[in-house]
Amino acid sequence: TQLLEQSPQFLSIQEGENLTVYCNSSSVFSSLQWYRQEPGEGPVLLVTVVTGGEVKKLKRLTFQFGDARKDSSLHITAAQPGDTGLYLCAGAFGQNFVFGPGTRLSVLP
Amino acid sequence: ETGVTQSPTHLIKTRGQQVTLRCSSQSGHNTVSWYQQALGQGPQFIFQYYREEENGRGNFPPRFSGLQFPNYSSELNVNALELDDSALYLCASSPIVGTPGKYTQYFGPGTRLTVL
């Protein structure tokens, strides 16, 4: 059974702080996606990383895929209240996506 | 362009009952996937439909079944409801079937099912 772990489970920070959340697995994934989900809505795709060691930037968000394609990180610079939400990683394994349990981020003004 | 829509928004059922959830895929998308998201957890893959055929299934019992129609809309049916079936059910559509990660899934807002 593939298992994706995410840490921390919960994170509460002040506006303007930096943070990093992690996604780890013992399995190798052909690609990995990061989503953000807000209450009452479905997940929205932020980025897809495919190549080991790949780094992608999306404004204040930086995503990295581990060299062995088993782990990934999401770094947010100068967090804003609008970044509040559930951050999910999902690994592509065969025909399926396997989601982690998510990191619930709260950015306080 | 219309996004993914799901109905109903909320639903309350009792144990043993049957439920049908509906999903309209985004325009131009021929693949629909269904996920179950229990409270505090990430979505769990139930199954995927492509061109009206099941194209992959997660670890869910046969009482979870689905359909896809010629217009690519889809239904999720759950028979003999159990308390643990209480969850947010998400539908996601994509423009092409194939290797996950090579395409973008667009999620609907979900149906919140409560089983009493």
Tab-separated table of C-alpha atoms in Angstrom:
chain	number	residue	atom	x	y	z
A	1	THR	CA	0.000	0.000	0.000
A	2	GLN	CA	1.386	3.372	-0.989
A	3	LEU	CA	1.444	5.889	1.810
A	4	LEU	CA	2.103	9.573	1.707
A	5	GLU	CA	2.842	11.331	4.964
A	6	GLN	CA	2.658	15.075	5.425
A	7	SER	CA	4.127	17.213	8.164
A	8	PRO	CA	3.314	19.142	10.140
A	9	GLN	CA	-0.329	18.175	10.449
A	10	PHE	CA	-1.292	21.663	11.646
A	11	LEU	CA	0.560	24.967	11.390
A	12	SER	CA	-0.485	28.361	12.700
A	13	ILE	CA	1.743	31.333	11.943
A	14	GLN	CA	1.660	35.117	11.807
A	15	GLU	CA	1.369	37.046	8.562
A	16	GLY	CA	4.798	37.696	7.055
A	17	GLU	CA	6.472	34.555	8.400
A	18	ASN	CA	8.049	31.874	6.210
A	19	LEU	CA	7.120	28.200	6.417
A	20	THR	CA	7.898	24.829	4.891
A	21	VAL	CA	5.639	21.783	4.746
A	22	TYR	CA	6.764	18.316	3.791
A	23	CYS	CA	5.445	15.319	1.910
A	24	ASN	CA	7.217	11.976	2.324
A	25	SER	CA	6.795	8.426	1.092
A	26	SER	CA	8.669	5.156	0.943
A	27	SER	CA	7.426	4.758	-2.651
A	28	VAL	CA	8.765	6.306	-5.832
A	29	PHE	CA	6.241	8.395	-7.739
A	30	SER	CA	6.291	9.201	-11.439
A	31	SER	CA	5.094	12.685	-10.532
A	32	LEU	CA	3.757	14.579	-7.555
A	33	GLN	CA	1.178	17.298	-7.296
A	34	TRP	CA	0.413	19.896	-4.648
A	35	TYR	CA	-3.131	21.147	-4.085
A	36	ARG	CA	-4.759	23.715	-1.817
A	37	GLN	CA	-8.248	23.083	-0.518
A	38	GLU	CA	-10.440	25.680	1.168
A	39	PRO	CA	-13.493	24.859	3.295
A	40	GLY	CA	-16.498	23.828	1.227
A	41	GLU	CA	-14.486	23.518	-1.974
A	42	GLY	CA	-12.606	20.865	-3.878
A	43	PRO	CA	-8.797	20.835	-4.067
A	44	VAL	CA	-7.201	23.230	-6.564
A	45	LEU	CA	-3.984	22.186	-8.285
A	46	LEU	CA	-0.975	24.390	-7.510
A	47	VAL	CA	1.852	22.561	-9.269
A	48	THR	CA	3.010	19.278	-10.769
A	49	VAL	CA	6.627	18.152	-10.379
A	50	VAL	CA	7.957	15.322	-12.506
A	51	THR	CA	11.756	15.230	-12.465
A	52	GLY	CA	13.823	14.291	-9.416
A	53	GLY	CA	15.442	17.422	-7.957
A	54	GLU	CA	13.028	19.694	-9.795
A	55	VAL	CA	12.259	23.096	-8.265
A	56	LYS	CA	9.251	25.152	-9.324
A	57	LYS	CA	8.252	28.601	-8.164
A	58	LEU	CA	4.764	30.056	-8.137
A	59	LYS	CA	4.962	33.630	-6.829
A	60	ARG	CA	5.762	33.217	-3.103
A	61	LEU	CA	5.510	29.418	-3.231
A	62	THR	CA	8.530	27.199	-3.974
A	63	PHE	CA	8.062	23.486	-4.625
A	64	GLN	CA	10.833	20.917	-4.660
A	65	PHE	CA	10.750	17.259	-5.692
A	66	GLY	CA	13.318	15.038	-4.003
A	67	ASP	CA	16.125	13.523	-6.049
A	68	ALA	CA	14.736	10.016	-5.495
A	69	ARG	CA	11.165	11.163	-6.281
A	70	LYS	CA	9.961	9.947	-2.874
A	71	ASP	CA	9.506	13.295	-1.149
A	72	SER	CA	8.629	16.898	-1.771
A	73	SER	CA	8.500	20.208	0.048
A	74	LEU	CA	6.483	23.377	-0.250
A	75	HIS	CA	8.001	26.610	1.031
A	76	ILE	CA	5.928	29.761	1.409
A	77	THR	CA	7.665	33.105	1.794
A	78	ALA	CA	6.003	35.977	3.645
A	79	ALA	CA	2.760	34.104	4.263
A	80	GLN	CA	-0.513	35.998	3.935
A	81	PRO	CA	-3.967	35.274	5.395
A	82	GLY	CA	-5.081	34.271	1.896
A	83	ASP	CA	-2.666	31.332	2.070
A	84	THR	CA	-4.826	29.737	4.771
A	85	GLY	CA	-6.108	26.317	3.751
A	86	LEU	CA	-5.418	22.595	3.587
A	87	TYR	CA	-2.320	21.773	1.548
A	88	LEU	CA	-2.423	18.316	0.003
A	89	CYS	CA	0.263	16.420	-1.859
A	90	ALA	CA	-0.720	13.669	-4.274
A	91	GLY	CA	1.581	11.124	-5.878
A	92	ALA	CA	0.893	9.491	-9.213
A	93	PHE	CA	1.188	5.715	-8.850
A	94	GLY	CA	0.010	3.581	-11.727
A	95	GLN	CA	-3.361	4.844	-12.863
A	96	ASN	CA	-4.189	6.448	-9.539
A	97	PHE	CA	-3.411	9.456	-7.449
A	98	VAL	CA	-2.567	8.788	-3.809
A	99	PHE	CA	-3.202	11.752	-1.537
A	100	GLY	CA	-1.529	12.569	1.743
A	101	PRO	CA	-3.596	13.621	4.789
A	102	GLY	CA	-2.715	17.272	4.290
A	103	THR	CA	-1.223	20.115	6.297
A	104	ARG	CA	-3.765	22.560	7.649
A	105	LEU	CA	-2.239	26.053	7.536
A	106	SER	CA	-3.637	29.060	9.331
A	107	VAL	CA	-2.062	32.460	8.703
A	108	LEU	CA	-3.122	35.030	11.264
A	109	PRO	CA	-3.226	38.752	10.382
B	1	GLU	CA	-16.217	27.346	-19.828
B	2	THR	CA	-18.264	25.594	-17.138
B	3	GLY	CA	-16.390	24.025	-14.247
B	4	VAL	CA	-17.088	20.732	-12.520
B	5	THR	CA	-20.424	20.733	-10.727
B	6	GLN	CA	-21.785	18.240	-8.211
B	7	SER	CA	-25.217	17.628	-6.740
B	8	PRO	CA	-26.562	17.625	-4.183
B	9	THR	CA	-24.402	19.830	-1.974
B	10	HIS	CA	-25.416	18.077	1.222
B	11	LEU	CA	-27.250	14.841	1.904
B	12	ILE	CA	-28.357	13.017	5.045
B	13	LYS	CA	-29.164	9.308	4.921
B	14	THR	CA	-29.616	6.488	7.424
B	15	ARG	CA	-27.738	3.222	7.634
B	16	GLY	CA	-28.768	0.660	5.040
B	17	GLN	CA	-30.114	3.205	2.578
B	18	GLN	CA	-28.804	3.799	-0.927
B	19	VAL	CA	-27.534	7.085	-2.352
B	20	THR	CA	-26.745	8.495	-5.810
B	21	LEU	CA	-24.402	11.419	-6.249
B	22	ARG	CA	-24.036	13.292	-9.523
B	23	CYS	CA	-21.206	15.054	-11.299
B	24	SER	CA	-21.056	17.125	-14.463
B	25	SER	CA	-17.567	17.256	-15.873
B	26	GLN	CA	-15.885	20.343	-17.227
B	27	SER	CA	-16.609	21.047	-20.881
B	28	GLY	CA	-14.342	18.991	-23.132
B	29	HIS	CA	-13.282	16.558	-20.399
B	30	ASN	CA	-13.959	12.866	-21.036
B	31	THR	CA	-12.514	11.364	-17.846
B	32	VAL	CA	-14.120	11.498	-14.416
B	33	SER	CA	-12.653	10.290	-11.120
B	34	TRP	CA	-14.406	9.964	-7.775
B	35	TYR	CA	-12.782	10.407	-4.382
B	36	GLN	CA	-13.926	10.015	-0.777
B	37	GLN	CA	-12.540	12.516	1.731
B	38	ALA	CA	-13.215	11.697	5.357
B	39	LEU	CA	-12.965	14.469	7.919
B	40	GLY	CA	-9.347	15.425	8.563
B	41	GLN	CA	-7.970	13.222	5.802
B	42	GLY	CA	-6.886	13.520	2.208
B	43	PRO	CA	-9.073	12.291	-0.659
B	44	GLN	CA	-9.076	8.520	-1.290
B	45	PHE	CA	-9.446	7.323	-4.892
B	46	ILE	CA	-12.666	5.350	-5.469
B	47	PHE	CA	-12.661	4.820	-9.246
B	48	GLN	CA	-12.247	6.486	-12.617
B	49	TYR	CA	-14.457	6.427	-15.704
B	50	TYR	CA	-13.324	6.983	-19.261
B	51	ARG	CA	-15.676	6.751	-22.232
B	52	GLU	CA	-18.379	5.168	-20.069
B	53	GLU	CA	-16.118	2.356	-18.818
B	54	GLU	CA	-14.500	1.919	-15.413
B	55	ASN	CA	-10.788	2.613	-15.863
B	56	GLY	CA	-9.234	1.884	-12.493
B	57	ARG	CA	-10.547	1.324	-8.981
B	58	GLY	CA	-9.254	1.982	-5.501
B	59	ASN	CA	-9.718	-0.133	-2.394
B	60	PHE	CA	-13.498	0.253	-2.057
B	61	PRO	CA	-16.099	-2.552	-1.811
B	62	PRO	CA	-18.481	-3.408	-4.674
B	63	ARG	CA	-21.346	-1.534	-3.005
B	64	PHE	CA	-19.612	1.560	-4.403
B	65	SER	CA	-20.485	1.650	-8.097
B	66	GLY	CA	-20.609	4.225	-10.827
B	67	LEU	CA	-21.762	5.191	-14.252
B	68	GLN	CA	-20.602	7.571	-16.936
B	69	PHE	CA	-22.988	8.851	-19.569
B	70	PRO	CA	-22.362	9.751	-23.230
B	71	ASN	CA	-22.125	13.434	-22.265
B	72	TYR	CA	-19.341	12.416	-19.809
B	73	SER	CA	-21.371	13.258	-16.715
B	74	SER	CA	-21.152	10.637	-14.002
B	75	GLU	CA	-22.935	9.114	-11.030
B	76	LEU	CA	-21.600	7.501	-7.883
B	77	ASN	CA	-23.937	4.995	-6.233
B	78	VAL	CA	-23.434	3.634	-2.750
B	79	ASN	CA	-25.636	0.792	-1.498
B	80	ALA	CA	-26.198	-0.401	2.061
B	81	LEU	CA	-24.814	2.770	3.597
B	82	GLU	CA	-22.643	2.468	6.695
B	83	LEU	CA	-21.786	5.114	9.279
B	84	ASP	CA	-18.188	5.208	7.995
B	85	ASP	CA	-19.438	6.284	4.574
B	86	SER	CA	-19.996	9.764	6.013
B	87	ALA	CA	-17.568	11.950	4.080
B	88	LEU	CA	-17.108	14.571	1.394
B	89	TYR	CA	-17.376	12.931	-2.025
B	90	LEU	CA	-15.353	14.687	-4.686
B	91	CYS	CA	-15.590	14.375	-8.425
B	92	ALA	CA	-12.686	15.388	-10.657
B	93	SER	CA	-12.614	15.641	-14.427
B	94	SER	CA	-9.663	15.738	-16.783
B	95	PRO	CA	-9.292	16.169	-20.520
B	96	ILE	CA	-7.481	12.952	-21.186
B	97	VAL	CA	-6.944	9.546	-19.670
B	98	GLY	CA	-3.436	8.314	-19.297
B	99	THR	CA	-0.519	8.598	-16.938
B	100	PRO	CA	-1.577	10.542	-13.834
B	101	GLY	CA	0.422	13.693	-13.381
B	102	LYS	CA	0.613	14.268	-17.105
B	103	TYR	CA	-2.706	16.055	-16.973
B	104	THR	CA	-4.607	18.319	-14.602
B	105	GLN	CA	-7.606	17.147	-12.641
B	106	TYR	CA	-10.261	19.747	-11.917
B	107	PHE	CA	-12.257	19.071	-8.783
B	108	GLY	CA	-15.853	19.929	-8.058
B	109	PRO	CA	-16.938	21.360	-4.681
B	110	GLY	CA	-18.046	17.966	-3.427
B	111	THR	CA	-21.146	16.442	-1.871
B	112	ARG	CA	-21.175	16.198	1.918
B	113	LEU	CA	-22.845	12.886	2.863
B	114	THR	CA	-23.870	12.222	6.449
B	115	VAL	CA	-25.014	8.728	7.413
B	116	LEU	CA	-26.952	8.471	10.673
